[in-house]
CSV table of C-alpha atoms and ligand atoms in Angstrom, one decimal:
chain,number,residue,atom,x,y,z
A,12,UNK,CA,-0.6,-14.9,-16.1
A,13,UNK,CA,0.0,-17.2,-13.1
A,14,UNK,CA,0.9,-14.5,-10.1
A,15,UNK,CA,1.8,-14.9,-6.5
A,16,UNK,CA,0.8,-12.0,-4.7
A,17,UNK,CA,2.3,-11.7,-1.3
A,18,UNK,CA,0.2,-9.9,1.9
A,19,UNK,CA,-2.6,-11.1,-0.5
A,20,UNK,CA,-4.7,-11.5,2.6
A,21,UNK,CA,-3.7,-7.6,3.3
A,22,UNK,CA,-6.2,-4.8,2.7
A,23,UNK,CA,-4.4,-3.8,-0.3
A,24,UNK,CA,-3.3,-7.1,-1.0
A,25,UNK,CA,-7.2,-8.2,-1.6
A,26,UNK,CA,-8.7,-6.2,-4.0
A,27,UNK,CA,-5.5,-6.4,-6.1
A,28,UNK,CA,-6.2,-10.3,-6.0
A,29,UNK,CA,-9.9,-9.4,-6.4
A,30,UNK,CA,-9.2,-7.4,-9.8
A,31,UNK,CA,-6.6,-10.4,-11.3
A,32,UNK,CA,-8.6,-13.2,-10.7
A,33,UNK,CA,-11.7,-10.9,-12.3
A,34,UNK,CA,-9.6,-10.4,-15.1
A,35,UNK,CA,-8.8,-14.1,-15.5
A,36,UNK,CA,-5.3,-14.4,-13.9
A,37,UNK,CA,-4.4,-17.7,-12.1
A,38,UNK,CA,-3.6,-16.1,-8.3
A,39,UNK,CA,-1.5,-18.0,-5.3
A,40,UNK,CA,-1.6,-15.7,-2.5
A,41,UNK,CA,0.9,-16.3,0.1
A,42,UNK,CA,0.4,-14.4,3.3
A,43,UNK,CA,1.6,-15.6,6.8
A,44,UNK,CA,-1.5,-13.7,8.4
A,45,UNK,CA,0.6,-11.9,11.3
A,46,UNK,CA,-2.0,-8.8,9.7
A,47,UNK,CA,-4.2,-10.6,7.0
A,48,UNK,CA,-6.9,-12.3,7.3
A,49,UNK,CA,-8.0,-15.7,5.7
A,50,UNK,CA,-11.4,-14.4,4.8
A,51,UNK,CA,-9.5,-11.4,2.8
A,52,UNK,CA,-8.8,-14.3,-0.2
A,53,UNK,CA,-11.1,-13.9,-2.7
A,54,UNK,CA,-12.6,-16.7,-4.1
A,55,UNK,CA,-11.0,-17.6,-7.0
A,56,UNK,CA,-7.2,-17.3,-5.5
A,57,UNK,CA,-5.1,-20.3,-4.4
A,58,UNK,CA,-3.9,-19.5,-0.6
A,59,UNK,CA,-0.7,-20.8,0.8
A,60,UNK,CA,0.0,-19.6,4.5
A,61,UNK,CA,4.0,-19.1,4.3
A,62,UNK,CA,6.2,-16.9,5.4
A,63,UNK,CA,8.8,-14.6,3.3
A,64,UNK,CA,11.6,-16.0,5.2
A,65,UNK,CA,10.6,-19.6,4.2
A,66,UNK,CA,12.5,-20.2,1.1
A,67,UNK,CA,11.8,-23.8,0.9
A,68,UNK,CA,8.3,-23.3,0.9
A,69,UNK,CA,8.7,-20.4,-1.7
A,70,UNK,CA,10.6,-22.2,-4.4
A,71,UNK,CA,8.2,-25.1,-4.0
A,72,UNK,CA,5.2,-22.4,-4.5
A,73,UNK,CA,6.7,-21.1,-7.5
A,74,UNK,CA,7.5,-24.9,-9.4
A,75,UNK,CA,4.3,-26.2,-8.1
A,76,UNK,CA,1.9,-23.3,-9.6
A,77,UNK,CA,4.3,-22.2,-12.3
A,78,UNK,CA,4.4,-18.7,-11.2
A,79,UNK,CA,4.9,-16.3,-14.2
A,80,UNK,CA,5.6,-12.7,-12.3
A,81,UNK,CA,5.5,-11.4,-8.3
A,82,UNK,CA,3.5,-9.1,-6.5
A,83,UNK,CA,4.9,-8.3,-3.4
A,84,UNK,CA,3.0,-6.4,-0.6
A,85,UNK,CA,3.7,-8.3,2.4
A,86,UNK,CA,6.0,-6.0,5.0
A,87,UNK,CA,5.7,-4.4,8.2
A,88,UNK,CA,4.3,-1.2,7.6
A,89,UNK,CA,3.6,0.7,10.8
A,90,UNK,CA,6.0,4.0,10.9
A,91,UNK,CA,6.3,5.0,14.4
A,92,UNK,CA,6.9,0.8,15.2
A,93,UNK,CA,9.6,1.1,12.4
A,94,UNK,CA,11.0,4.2,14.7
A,95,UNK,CA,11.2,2.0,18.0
A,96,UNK,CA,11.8,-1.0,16.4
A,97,UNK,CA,14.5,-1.1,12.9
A,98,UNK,CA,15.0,-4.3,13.4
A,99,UNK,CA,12.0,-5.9,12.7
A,100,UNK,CA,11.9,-3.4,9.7
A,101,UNK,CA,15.3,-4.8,8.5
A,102,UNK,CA,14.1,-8.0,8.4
A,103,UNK,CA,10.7,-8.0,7.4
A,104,UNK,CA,11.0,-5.6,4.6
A,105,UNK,CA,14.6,-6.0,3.1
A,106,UNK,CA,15.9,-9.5,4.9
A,107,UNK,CA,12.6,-11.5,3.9
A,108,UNK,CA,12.4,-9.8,0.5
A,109,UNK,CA,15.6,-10.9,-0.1
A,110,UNK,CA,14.9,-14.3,0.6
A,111,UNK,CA,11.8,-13.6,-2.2
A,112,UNK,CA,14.1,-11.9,-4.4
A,113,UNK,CA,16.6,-15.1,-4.3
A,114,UNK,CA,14.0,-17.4,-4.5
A,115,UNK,CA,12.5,-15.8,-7.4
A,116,UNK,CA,16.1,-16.7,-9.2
A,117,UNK,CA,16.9,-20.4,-8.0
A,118,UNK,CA,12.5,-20.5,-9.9
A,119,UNK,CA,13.4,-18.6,-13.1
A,120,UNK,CA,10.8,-16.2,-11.7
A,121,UNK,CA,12.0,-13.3,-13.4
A,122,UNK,CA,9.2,-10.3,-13.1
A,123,UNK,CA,8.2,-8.3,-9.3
A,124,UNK,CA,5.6,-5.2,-9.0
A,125,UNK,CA,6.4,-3.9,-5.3
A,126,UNK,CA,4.4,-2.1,-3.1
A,127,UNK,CA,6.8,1.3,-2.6
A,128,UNK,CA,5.5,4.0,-0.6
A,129,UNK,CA,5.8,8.0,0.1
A,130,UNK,CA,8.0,7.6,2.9
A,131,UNK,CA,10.9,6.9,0.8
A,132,UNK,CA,11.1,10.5,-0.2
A,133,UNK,CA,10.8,12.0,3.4
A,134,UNK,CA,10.6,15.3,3.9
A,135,UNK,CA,10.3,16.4,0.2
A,136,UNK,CA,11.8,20.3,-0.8
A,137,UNK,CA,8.9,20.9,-3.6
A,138,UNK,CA,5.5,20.3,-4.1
A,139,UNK,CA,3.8,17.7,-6.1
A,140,UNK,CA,6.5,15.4,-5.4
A,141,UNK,CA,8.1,13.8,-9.3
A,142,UNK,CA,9.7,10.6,-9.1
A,143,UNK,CA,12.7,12.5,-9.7
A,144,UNK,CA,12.6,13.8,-5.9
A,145,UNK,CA,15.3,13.0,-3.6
A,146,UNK,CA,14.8,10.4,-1.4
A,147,UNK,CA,15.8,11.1,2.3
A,148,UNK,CA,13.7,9.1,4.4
A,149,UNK,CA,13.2,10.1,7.9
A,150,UNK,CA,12.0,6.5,9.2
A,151,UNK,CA,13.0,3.0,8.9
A,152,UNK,CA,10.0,2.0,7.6
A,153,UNK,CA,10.5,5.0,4.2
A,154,UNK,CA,14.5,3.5,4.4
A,155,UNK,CA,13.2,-0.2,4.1
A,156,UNK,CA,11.7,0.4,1.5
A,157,UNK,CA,13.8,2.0,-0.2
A,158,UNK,CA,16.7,0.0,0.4
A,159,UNK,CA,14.5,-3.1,-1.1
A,160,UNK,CA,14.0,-0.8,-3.9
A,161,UNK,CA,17.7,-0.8,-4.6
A,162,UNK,CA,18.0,-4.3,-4.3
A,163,UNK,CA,16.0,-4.8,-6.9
A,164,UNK,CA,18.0,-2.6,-9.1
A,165,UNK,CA,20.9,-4.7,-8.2
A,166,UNK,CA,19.3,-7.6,-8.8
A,167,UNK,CA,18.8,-6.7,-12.2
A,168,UNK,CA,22.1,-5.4,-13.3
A,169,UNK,CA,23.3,-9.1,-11.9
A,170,UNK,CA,20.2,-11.3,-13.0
A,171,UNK,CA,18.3,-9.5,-15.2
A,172,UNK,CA,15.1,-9.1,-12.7
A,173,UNK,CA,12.5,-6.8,-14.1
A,174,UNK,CA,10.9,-5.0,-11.3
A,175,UNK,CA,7.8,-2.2,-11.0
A,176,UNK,CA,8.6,0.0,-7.9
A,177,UNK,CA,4.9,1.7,-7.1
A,178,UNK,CA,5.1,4.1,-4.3
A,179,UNK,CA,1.7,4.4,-3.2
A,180,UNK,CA,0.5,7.6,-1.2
A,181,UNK,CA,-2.3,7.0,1.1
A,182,UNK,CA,-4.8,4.1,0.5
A,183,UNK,CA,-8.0,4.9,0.9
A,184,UNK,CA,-11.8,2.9,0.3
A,185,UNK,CA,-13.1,-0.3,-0.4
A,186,UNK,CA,-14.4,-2.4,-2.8
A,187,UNK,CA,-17.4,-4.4,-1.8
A,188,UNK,CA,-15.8,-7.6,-1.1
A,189,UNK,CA,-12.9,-6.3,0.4
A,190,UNK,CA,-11.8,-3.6,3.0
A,191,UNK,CA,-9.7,-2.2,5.9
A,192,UNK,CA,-9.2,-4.3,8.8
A,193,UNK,CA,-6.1,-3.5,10.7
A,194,UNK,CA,-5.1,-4.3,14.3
A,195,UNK,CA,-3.9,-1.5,15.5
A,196,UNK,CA,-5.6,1.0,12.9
A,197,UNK,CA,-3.6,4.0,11.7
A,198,UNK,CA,-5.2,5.5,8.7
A,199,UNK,CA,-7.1,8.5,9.0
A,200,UNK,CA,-10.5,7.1,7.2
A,201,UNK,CA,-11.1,4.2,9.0
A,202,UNK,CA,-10.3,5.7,12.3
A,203,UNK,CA,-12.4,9.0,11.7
A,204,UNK,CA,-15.5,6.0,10.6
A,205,UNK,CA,-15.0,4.1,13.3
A,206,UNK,CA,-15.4,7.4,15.9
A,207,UNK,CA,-18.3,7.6,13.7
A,208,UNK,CA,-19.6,4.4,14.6
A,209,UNK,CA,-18.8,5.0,18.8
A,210,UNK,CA,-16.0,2.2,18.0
A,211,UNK,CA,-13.9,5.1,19.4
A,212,UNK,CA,-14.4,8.1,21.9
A,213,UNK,CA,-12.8,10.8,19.3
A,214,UNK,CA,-10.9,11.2,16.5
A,215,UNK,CA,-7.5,13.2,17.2
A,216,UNK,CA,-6.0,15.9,15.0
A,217,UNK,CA,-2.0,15.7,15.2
A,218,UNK,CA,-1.9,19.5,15.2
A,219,UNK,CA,-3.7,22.2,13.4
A,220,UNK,CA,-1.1,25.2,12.9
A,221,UNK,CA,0.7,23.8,9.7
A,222,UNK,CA,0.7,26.7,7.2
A,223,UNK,CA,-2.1,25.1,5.3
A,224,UNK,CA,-5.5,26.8,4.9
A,225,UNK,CA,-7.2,24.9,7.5
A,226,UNK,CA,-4.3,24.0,9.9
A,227,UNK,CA,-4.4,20.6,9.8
A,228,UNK,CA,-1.8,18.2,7.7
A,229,UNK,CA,-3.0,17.4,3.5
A,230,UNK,CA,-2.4,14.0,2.1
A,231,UNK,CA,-3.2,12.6,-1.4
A,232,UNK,CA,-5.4,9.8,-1.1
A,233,UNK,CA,-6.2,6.7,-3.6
A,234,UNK,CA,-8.9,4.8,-4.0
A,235,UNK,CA,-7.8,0.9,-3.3
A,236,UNK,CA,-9.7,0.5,-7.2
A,237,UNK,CA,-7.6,2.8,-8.8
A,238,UNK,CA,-4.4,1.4,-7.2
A,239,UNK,CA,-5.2,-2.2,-7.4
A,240,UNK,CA,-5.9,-1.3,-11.5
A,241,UNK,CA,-2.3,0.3,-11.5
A,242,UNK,CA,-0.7,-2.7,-10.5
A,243,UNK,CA,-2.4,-5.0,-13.3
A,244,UNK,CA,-0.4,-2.2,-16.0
A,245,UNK,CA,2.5,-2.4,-13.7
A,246,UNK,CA,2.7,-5.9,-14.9
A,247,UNK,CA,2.8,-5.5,-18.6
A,248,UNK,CA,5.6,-2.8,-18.6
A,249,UNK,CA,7.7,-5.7,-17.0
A,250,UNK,CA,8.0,-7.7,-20.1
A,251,UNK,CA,9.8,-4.9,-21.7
A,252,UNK,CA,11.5,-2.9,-18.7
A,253,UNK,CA,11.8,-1.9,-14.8
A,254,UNK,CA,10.3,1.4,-13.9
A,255,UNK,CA,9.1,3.2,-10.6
A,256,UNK,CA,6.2,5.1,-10.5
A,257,UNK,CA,4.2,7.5,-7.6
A,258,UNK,CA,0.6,6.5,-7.2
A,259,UNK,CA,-1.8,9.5,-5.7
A,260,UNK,CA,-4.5,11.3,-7.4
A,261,UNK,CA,-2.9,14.4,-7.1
A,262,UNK,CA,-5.1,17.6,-7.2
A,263,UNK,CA,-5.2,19.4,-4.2
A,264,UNK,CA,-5.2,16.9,-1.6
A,265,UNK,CA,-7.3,16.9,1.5
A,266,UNK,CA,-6.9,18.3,4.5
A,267,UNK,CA,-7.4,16.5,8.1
A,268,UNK,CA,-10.4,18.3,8.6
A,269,UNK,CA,-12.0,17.8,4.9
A,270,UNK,CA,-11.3,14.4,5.7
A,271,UNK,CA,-13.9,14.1,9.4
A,272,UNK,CA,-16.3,16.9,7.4
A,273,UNK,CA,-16.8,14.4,4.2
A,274,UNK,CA,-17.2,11.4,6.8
A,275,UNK,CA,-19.6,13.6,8.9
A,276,UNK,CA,-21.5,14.0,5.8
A,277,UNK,CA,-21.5,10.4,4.1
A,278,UNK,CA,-22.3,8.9,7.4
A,279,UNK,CA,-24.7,11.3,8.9
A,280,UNK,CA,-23.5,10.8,12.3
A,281,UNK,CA,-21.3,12.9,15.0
A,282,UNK,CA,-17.8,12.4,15.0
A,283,UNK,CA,-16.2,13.5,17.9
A,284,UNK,CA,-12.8,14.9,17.8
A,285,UNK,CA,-9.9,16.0,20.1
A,286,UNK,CA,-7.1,18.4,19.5
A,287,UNK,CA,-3.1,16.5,19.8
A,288,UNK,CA,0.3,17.8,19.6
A,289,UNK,CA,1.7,17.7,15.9
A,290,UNK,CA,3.6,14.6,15.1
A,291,UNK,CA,7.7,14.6,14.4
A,292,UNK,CA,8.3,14.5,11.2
A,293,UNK,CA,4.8,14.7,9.6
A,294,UNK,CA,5.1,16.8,6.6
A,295,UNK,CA,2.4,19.7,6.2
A,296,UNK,CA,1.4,18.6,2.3
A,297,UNK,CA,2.5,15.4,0.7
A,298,UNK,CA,1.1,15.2,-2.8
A,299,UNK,CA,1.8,12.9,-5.6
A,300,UNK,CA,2.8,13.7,-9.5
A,301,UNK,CA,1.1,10.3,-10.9
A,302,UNK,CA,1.8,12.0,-14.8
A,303,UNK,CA,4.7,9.6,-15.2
A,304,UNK,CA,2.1,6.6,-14.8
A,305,UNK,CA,-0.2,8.1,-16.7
A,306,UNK,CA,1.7,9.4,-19.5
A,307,UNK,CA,3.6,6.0,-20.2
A,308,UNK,CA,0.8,3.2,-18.9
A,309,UNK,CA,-2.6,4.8,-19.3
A,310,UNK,CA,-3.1,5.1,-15.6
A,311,UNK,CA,-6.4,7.1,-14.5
A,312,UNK,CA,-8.0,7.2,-11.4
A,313,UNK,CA,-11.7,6.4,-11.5
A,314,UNK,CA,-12.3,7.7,-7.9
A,315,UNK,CA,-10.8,10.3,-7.3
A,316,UNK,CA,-13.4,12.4,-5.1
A,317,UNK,CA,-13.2,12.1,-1.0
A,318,UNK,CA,-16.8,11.6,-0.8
A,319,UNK,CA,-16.7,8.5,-3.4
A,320,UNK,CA,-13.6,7.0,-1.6
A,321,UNK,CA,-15.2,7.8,2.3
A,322,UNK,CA,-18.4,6.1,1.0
A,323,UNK,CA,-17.1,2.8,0.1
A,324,UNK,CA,-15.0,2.6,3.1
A,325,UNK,CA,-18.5,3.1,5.0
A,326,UNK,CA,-20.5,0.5,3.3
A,327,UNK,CA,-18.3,-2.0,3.6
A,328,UNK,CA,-17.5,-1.3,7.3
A,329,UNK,CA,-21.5,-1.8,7.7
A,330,UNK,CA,-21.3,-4.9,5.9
A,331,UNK,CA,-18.2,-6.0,8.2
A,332,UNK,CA,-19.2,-4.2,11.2
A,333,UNK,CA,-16.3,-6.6,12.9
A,334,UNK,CA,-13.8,-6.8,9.9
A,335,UNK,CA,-13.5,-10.0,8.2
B,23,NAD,N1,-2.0,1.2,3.2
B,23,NAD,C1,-1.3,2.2,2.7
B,23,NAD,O1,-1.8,3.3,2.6
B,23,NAD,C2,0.1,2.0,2.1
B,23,NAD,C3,0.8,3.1,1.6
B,23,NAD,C4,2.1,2.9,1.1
B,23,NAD,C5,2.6,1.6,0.9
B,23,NAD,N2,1.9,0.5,1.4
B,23,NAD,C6,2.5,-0.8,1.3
B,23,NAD,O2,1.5,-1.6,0.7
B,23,NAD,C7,1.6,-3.0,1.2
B,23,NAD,C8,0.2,-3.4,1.6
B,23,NAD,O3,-0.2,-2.5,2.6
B,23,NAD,P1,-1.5,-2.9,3.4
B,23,NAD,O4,-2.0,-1.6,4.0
B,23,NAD,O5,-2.4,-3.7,2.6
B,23,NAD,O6,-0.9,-3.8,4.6
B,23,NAD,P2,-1.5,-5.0,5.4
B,23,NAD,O7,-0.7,-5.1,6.7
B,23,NAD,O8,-2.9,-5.0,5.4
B,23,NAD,O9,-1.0,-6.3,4.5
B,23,NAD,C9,0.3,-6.8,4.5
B,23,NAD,C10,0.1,-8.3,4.5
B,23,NAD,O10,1.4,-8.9,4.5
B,23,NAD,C11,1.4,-10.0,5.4
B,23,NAD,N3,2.8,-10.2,5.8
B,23,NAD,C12,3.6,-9.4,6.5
B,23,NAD,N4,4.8,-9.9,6.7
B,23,NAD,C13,4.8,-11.1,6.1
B,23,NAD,C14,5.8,-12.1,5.9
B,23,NAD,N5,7.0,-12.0,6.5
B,23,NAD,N6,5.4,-13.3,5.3
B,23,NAD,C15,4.2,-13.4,4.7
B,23,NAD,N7,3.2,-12.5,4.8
B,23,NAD,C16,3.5,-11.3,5.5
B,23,NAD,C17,0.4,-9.7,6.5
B,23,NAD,O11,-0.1,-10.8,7.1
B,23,NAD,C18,-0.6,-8.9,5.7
B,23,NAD,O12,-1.7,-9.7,5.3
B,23,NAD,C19,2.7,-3.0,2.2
B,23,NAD,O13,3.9,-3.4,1.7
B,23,NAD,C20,2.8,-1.5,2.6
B,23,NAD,O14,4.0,-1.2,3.1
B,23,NAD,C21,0.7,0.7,2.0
């Protein structure tokens, strides 16, 4: 297939361009690199630096390369900035991706695989969480999202746009080409690596009196593999129907604190780490049902064990020791 993958230059973004152009896709990425880097394009991929709100230069990326299907990760996705700052969500995530989304129809371009997330449901009521769930989001980030998810719906019922809704948990690892580089840096791995490192003084533990056996917060973490993979089925369900599906590995999760013991064991090295205040609206456990993927696509994680998932996240920060 000939697929434009937006935030291709992303973290996530790469290694889902990595694993089409390895399976013999034609790949345009279009990124704006406000977060990506150029480096992140795997050779192989076509790069076009654009912006989402450019139509123009979206319908003339679509004739030019003939674009068969979308995969769009490009968004803000920073939830306490979503918190002080909704408009920049409102029109990064729902504003621009309904300039995609319109695009996408003036170019016959009729098939999308977006990059959902967790914070659509919220707070959830019940443990795993089913794509059934409610979803009550409690930032703007979760309610971008969402509402972009419900364009798409509507955009089907009016001009019949096929669409793959994955709602990815937390994204964890790399693959050897491609890793996390984010200015600021959020997630938990790459933050607890680089305290490893002596990048940072300490790692900091949003509170550790959640009624969870350890104290500290649990979160389902994906490999960036297994994810990428998922997306490359989401594509084939398209010809036949829309669909949303959760993407964790399920299991148990990991606590907070599994997470800096793993990374104190993979890298050998102290990892300093400081007590904070808990977080608003931080849920205690947030872990994914992926059976729905699995049952009806074939899904399986490959990497599913912390250790595995911390690892390649530490070799390829030493092989990128200052990102890309
Ligand atoms: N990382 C996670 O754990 C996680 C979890 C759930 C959902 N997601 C979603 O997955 C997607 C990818 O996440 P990531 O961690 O790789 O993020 P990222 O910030 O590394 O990648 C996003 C890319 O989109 C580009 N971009 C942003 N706005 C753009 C615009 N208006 N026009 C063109 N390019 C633009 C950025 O330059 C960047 O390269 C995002 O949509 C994110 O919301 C990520």
């Amino acid at each position: 297939m000939r697929v434009l993958v937006t935030g291709g230059a992303g973290y996530i973004g790469s290694v889902v361009t990595e694993q089409l152009v390895n399976d013999g896709h034609d790949v345009v990425v279009y990124d704006n690199l406000s977060k990506g880097h150029r480096g992140a394009v795997v050779d192989g991929a076509d790069f076009v630096e654009g912006d989402l709100h450019e139509a123009d230069k979206l319908r003339q990326t679509f004739t030019a390369n003939r674009i068969d299907a979308v995969i769009h990760m490009a968004a803000s996705s920073l939830v306490g900035e979503s918190v002080e700052k909704p408009a920049k969500y409102y029109h990064n995530n729902v504003v621009a991706g309904l300039v995609l989304l319109d695009a996408m129809h003036d170019c016959d371009v009729h098939r999308i695989v977006f990059s959902s997330t967790a914070a659509t449901y919220g707070e959830p009521e019940s443990q795993p969480i089913f794509e059934s769930a409610p979803t009550n989001p409690t930032n703007t980030y979760g309610e971008t999202k969402l509402a972009f998810e419900r364009a798409m719906h509507w955009y089907e019922k009016a001009h019949g746009l096929r669409y793959a809704s994955l709602r990815y948990f937390n994204a964890a690892g790399a693959s050897e080409k491609c890793g996390e580089d984010h200015d600021p840096e959020t997630h938990i791995i790459p933050i607890t690596l680089q305290a490893a490192t002596g990048k940072r003084p300490h790692v900091e533990i949003f509170g550790e009196d959640y009624p969870t056996a350890d104290g500290t917060c649990i979160r389902d973490y994906i490999h960036v593999i297994d994810l990428a993979r998922a997306h490359i089925l989401a594509l084939d369900v398209l010809s036949e129907r829309s669909a949303i599906y959760n993407l964790g590995c399920g299991g148990d999760g990991y606590s907070v604190r599994d997470v800096i013991e793993t990374a104190r064991r993979v890298t050998g090295n102290e990892i300093p780490v400081r007590m904070g205040q808990r977080r608003a609206g931080d849920p205690a456990v947030l872990i994914a049902s992926s059976d729905k993927i699995k049952s009806e696509l074939g899904w399986q994680p490959q990497f599913q064990d912390l250790g595995v998932i911390i690892e390649s996240a530490w070799k390829w920060m030493q092989s990128h020791p200052d990102g890309y």
